[in-house]
Amino acid sequence: MEQAVYLYLREQPKLLEFIRRQPIWYRYLLREGAKVLPELEKEAKVFYGQTFSGRLNRVSDQVQMASMLINVANILKD
């Protein structure tokens, strides 16, 4: 692995953890080097749910949970 890529990954602990969970990226980084870093970052964002759609889904789930809790509280109150 190129020294610059290695140093970059050490500065980005989330990317390093993603690579440890998805070891195929070691092969890509060894073969292509810094060329695949943008794709790696994009895949890591999808994996961690940091894309807009991932955040939207998480907020939607939280709203549904709050709505359910309110409904349960109203049922218990009656």
Short mmCIF file of N, CA and C in Angstrom, two decimals:
data_model
loop_
_atom_site.label_atom_id
_atom_site.label_comp_id
_atom_site.label_asym_id
_atom_site.label_seq_id
_atom_site.Cartn_x
_atom_site.Cartn_y
_atom_site.Cartn_z
N MET A 1 0.85 -1.17 0.00
CA MET A 1 0.00 0.00 0.00
C MET A 1 0.90 1.23 0.00
N GLU A 2 0.50 2.22 -0.75
CA GLU A 2 1.28 3.46 -0.83
C GLU A 2 1.32 4.14 0.54
N GLN A 3 2.44 4.75 0.83
CA GLN A 3 2.63 5.42 2.12
C GLN A 3 1.59 6.52 2.33
N ALA A 4 1.31 7.30 1.29
CA ALA A 4 0.34 8.40 1.41
C ALA A 4 -1.05 7.86 1.72
N VAL A 5 -1.42 6.76 1.10
CA VAL A 5 -2.74 6.16 1.34
C VAL A 5 -2.80 5.65 2.78
N TYR A 6 -1.74 5.01 3.22
CA TYR A 6 -1.69 4.49 4.59
C TYR A 6 -1.83 5.62 5.61
N LEU A 7 -1.12 6.70 5.40
CA LEU A 7 -1.20 7.83 6.32
C LEU A 7 -2.59 8.46 6.31
N TYR A 8 -3.19 8.54 5.12
CA TYR A 8 -4.54 9.09 5.01
C TYR A 8 -5.53 8.23 5.79
N LEU A 9 -5.40 6.93 5.68
CA LEU A 9 -6.31 6.03 6.39
C LEU A 9 -6.12 6.10 7.89
N ARG A 10 -4.89 6.31 8.33
CA ARG A 10 -4.65 6.44 9.77
C ARG A 10 -5.30 7.70 10.32
N GLU A 11 -5.44 8.73 9.48
CA GLU A 11 -6.10 9.96 9.91
C GLU A 11 -7.62 9.84 9.89
N GLN A 12 -8.14 8.84 9.20
CA GLN A 12 -9.59 8.63 9.06
C GLN A 12 -9.97 7.30 9.72
N PRO A 13 -10.21 7.29 11.02
CA PRO A 13 -10.49 6.02 11.71
C PRO A 13 -11.74 5.30 11.20
N LYS A 14 -12.75 6.04 10.75
CA LYS A 14 -13.95 5.38 10.22
C LYS A 14 -13.64 4.61 8.94
N LEU A 15 -12.82 5.19 8.09
CA LEU A 15 -12.44 4.49 6.86
C LEU A 15 -11.62 3.25 7.18
N LEU A 16 -10.74 3.36 8.14
CA LEU A 16 -9.91 2.22 8.53
C LEU A 16 -10.78 1.09 9.09
N GLU A 17 -11.76 1.45 9.90
CA GLU A 17 -12.69 0.44 10.43
C GLU A 17 -13.51 -0.19 9.30
N PHE A 18 -13.94 0.63 8.35
CA PHE A 18 -14.70 0.11 7.21
C PHE A 18 -13.87 -0.90 6.43
N ILE A 19 -12.61 -0.58 6.21
CA ILE A 19 -11.73 -1.49 5.47
C ILE A 19 -11.54 -2.79 6.24
N ARG A 20 -11.46 -2.71 7.55
CA ARG A 20 -11.33 -3.93 8.34
C ARG A 20 -12.59 -4.79 8.26
N ARG A 21 -13.73 -4.16 8.13
CA ARG A 21 -14.98 -4.92 8.00
C ARG A 21 -15.22 -5.41 6.58
N GLN A 22 -14.64 -4.73 5.60
CA GLN A 22 -14.78 -5.08 4.19
C GLN A 22 -13.37 -5.29 3.62
N PRO A 23 -12.74 -6.42 3.87
CA PRO A 23 -11.32 -6.60 3.50
C PRO A 23 -11.02 -6.58 2.00
N ILE A 24 -12.02 -6.67 1.15
CA ILE A 24 -11.78 -6.60 -0.29
C ILE A 24 -11.13 -5.27 -0.66
N TRP A 25 -11.38 -4.24 0.16
CA TRP A 25 -10.81 -2.93 -0.13
C TRP A 25 -9.29 -2.91 0.03
N TYR A 26 -8.72 -3.81 0.83
CA TYR A 26 -7.27 -3.91 0.90
C TYR A 26 -6.70 -4.21 -0.49
N ARG A 27 -7.34 -5.14 -1.18
CA ARG A 27 -6.88 -5.51 -2.53
C ARG A 27 -6.98 -4.31 -3.48
N TYR A 28 -8.11 -3.62 -3.42
CA TYR A 28 -8.28 -2.46 -4.30
C TYR A 28 -7.22 -1.39 -4.01
N LEU A 29 -6.96 -1.15 -2.74
CA LEU A 29 -5.97 -0.13 -2.38
C LEU A 29 -4.56 -0.54 -2.76
N LEU A 30 -4.26 -1.83 -2.65
CA LEU A 30 -2.94 -2.29 -3.05
C LEU A 30 -2.73 -2.16 -4.55
N ARG A 31 -3.77 -2.47 -5.32
CA ARG A 31 -3.64 -2.45 -6.78
C ARG A 31 -3.72 -1.04 -7.35
N GLU A 32 -4.70 -0.27 -6.89
CA GLU A 32 -4.99 1.03 -7.51
C GLU A 32 -4.44 2.21 -6.74
N GLY A 33 -4.21 2.05 -5.46
CA GLY A 33 -3.68 3.13 -4.65
C GLY A 33 -4.70 4.22 -4.40
N ALA A 34 -4.26 5.46 -4.52
CA ALA A 34 -5.09 6.62 -4.18
C ALA A 34 -6.24 6.83 -5.16
N LYS A 35 -6.22 6.16 -6.30
CA LYS A 35 -7.30 6.33 -7.29
C LYS A 35 -8.65 5.88 -6.76
N VAL A 36 -8.66 4.91 -5.86
CA VAL A 36 -9.94 4.36 -5.38
C VAL A 36 -10.41 5.02 -4.08
N LEU A 37 -9.67 5.98 -3.56
CA LEU A 37 -10.08 6.63 -2.31
C LEU A 37 -11.45 7.30 -2.40
N PRO A 38 -11.77 8.03 -3.47
CA PRO A 38 -13.12 8.62 -3.54
C PRO A 38 -14.23 7.56 -3.52
N GLU A 39 -14.02 6.47 -4.22
CA GLU A 39 -15.01 5.40 -4.22
C GLU A 39 -15.10 4.73 -2.85
N LEU A 40 -13.96 4.57 -2.20
CA LEU A 40 -13.92 4.01 -0.85
C LEU A 40 -14.71 4.88 0.12
N GLU A 41 -14.51 6.20 0.04
CA GLU A 41 -15.23 7.11 0.92
C GLU A 41 -16.74 7.05 0.67
N LYS A 42 -17.12 6.96 -0.60
CA LYS A 42 -18.54 6.89 -0.94
C LYS A 42 -19.16 5.60 -0.39
N GLU A 43 -18.48 4.48 -0.55
CA GLU A 43 -18.99 3.21 -0.03
C GLU A 43 -19.04 3.21 1.49
N ALA A 44 -18.07 3.84 2.14
CA ALA A 44 -18.07 3.92 3.60
C ALA A 44 -19.25 4.76 4.09
N LYS A 45 -19.58 5.83 3.38
CA LYS A 45 -20.73 6.65 3.76
C LYS A 45 -22.02 5.85 3.64
N VAL A 46 -22.14 5.06 2.59
CA VAL A 46 -23.32 4.20 2.44
C VAL A 46 -23.37 3.18 3.57
N PHE A 47 -22.23 2.58 3.89
CA PHE A 47 -22.14 1.57 4.94
C PHE A 47 -22.55 2.13 6.30
N TYR A 48 -22.10 3.34 6.61
CA TYR A 48 -22.40 3.96 7.90
C TYR A 48 -23.70 4.75 7.90
N GLY A 49 -24.41 4.79 6.79
CA GLY A 49 -25.68 5.51 6.72
C GLY A 49 -25.53 7.01 6.76
N GLN A 50 -24.46 7.53 6.21
CA GLN A 50 -24.21 8.96 6.23
C GLN A 50 -24.66 9.64 4.94
N THR A 51 -25.35 8.92 4.09
CA THR A 51 -25.90 9.53 2.88
C THR A 51 -27.22 10.20 3.24
N PHE A 52 -27.72 11.02 2.35
CA PHE A 52 -28.98 11.73 2.61
C PHE A 52 -30.11 10.74 2.83
N SER A 53 -30.19 9.72 1.99
CA SER A 53 -31.28 8.75 2.13
C SER A 53 -31.15 7.97 3.43
N GLY A 54 -29.94 7.66 3.85
CA GLY A 54 -29.74 6.96 5.12
C GLY A 54 -30.17 7.81 6.30
N ARG A 55 -29.83 9.08 6.26
CA ARG A 55 -30.23 9.99 7.34
C ARG A 55 -31.74 10.17 7.36
N LEU A 56 -32.33 10.28 6.17
CA LEU A 56 -33.78 10.44 6.07
C LEU A 56 -34.49 9.21 6.63
N ASN A 57 -34.00 8.02 6.33
CA ASN A 57 -34.58 6.80 6.87
C ASN A 57 -34.47 6.75 8.38
N ARG A 58 -33.33 7.17 8.91
CA ARG A 58 -33.12 7.15 10.36
C ARG A 58 -34.08 8.12 11.05
N VAL A 59 -34.26 9.32 10.49
CA VAL A 59 -35.19 10.30 11.07
C VAL A 59 -36.61 9.77 10.98
N SER A 60 -36.96 9.16 9.87
CA SER A 60 -38.30 8.59 9.70
C SER A 60 -38.56 7.51 10.74
N ASP A 61 -37.58 6.66 10.99
CA ASP A 61 -37.73 5.61 12.00
C ASP A 61 -37.92 6.21 13.39
N GLN A 62 -37.19 7.28 13.69
CA GLN A 62 -37.32 7.92 14.99
C GLN A 62 -38.69 8.57 15.16
N VAL A 63 -39.21 9.17 14.10
CA VAL A 63 -40.55 9.78 14.15
C VAL A 63 -41.60 8.69 14.35
N GLN A 64 -41.46 7.57 13.67
CA GLN A 64 -42.41 6.47 13.84
C GLN A 64 -42.37 5.94 15.26
N MET A 65 -41.18 5.82 15.84
CA MET A 65 -41.06 5.34 17.21
C MET A 65 -41.72 6.31 18.18
N ALA A 66 -41.50 7.60 18.00
CA ALA A 66 -42.13 8.59 18.87
C ALA A 66 -43.64 8.54 18.73
N SER A 67 -44.13 8.38 17.52
CA SER A 67 -45.57 8.28 17.29
C SER A 67 -46.16 7.06 17.98
N MET A 68 -45.47 5.94 17.90
CA MET A 68 -45.94 4.73 18.58
C MET A 68 -45.98 4.93 20.09
N LEU A 69 -44.95 5.56 20.64
CA LEU A 69 -44.92 5.79 22.08
C LEU A 69 -46.06 6.71 22.52
N ILE A 70 -46.36 7.72 21.72
CA ILE A 70 -47.47 8.62 22.03
C ILE A 70 -48.79 7.86 21.98
N ASN A 71 -48.96 7.00 20.98
CA ASN A 71 -50.18 6.20 20.88
C ASN A 71 -50.33 5.27 22.07
N VAL A 72 -49.26 4.64 22.48
CA VAL A 72 -49.31 3.75 23.65
C VAL A 72 -49.64 4.55 24.90
N ALA A 73 -49.05 5.72 25.05
CA ALA A 73 -49.34 6.56 26.22
C ALA A 73 -50.81 6.98 26.23
N ASN A 74 -51.37 7.32 25.06
CA ASN A 74 -52.78 7.69 24.99
C ASN A 74 -53.69 6.52 25.33
N ILE A 75 -53.33 5.33 24.88
CA ILE A 75 -54.14 4.14 25.18
C ILE A 75 -54.10 3.84 26.67
N LEU A 76 -52.93 3.95 27.29
CA LEU A 76 -52.81 3.67 28.71
C LEU A 76 -53.50 4.74 29.55
N LYS A 77 -53.57 5.96 29.04
CA LYS A 77 -54.21 7.05 29.76
C LYS A 77 -55.73 6.85 29.83
N ASP A 78 -56.29 6.27 28.77
CA ASP A 78 -57.74 6.07 28.71
C ASP A 78 -58.18 4.96 29.55
#
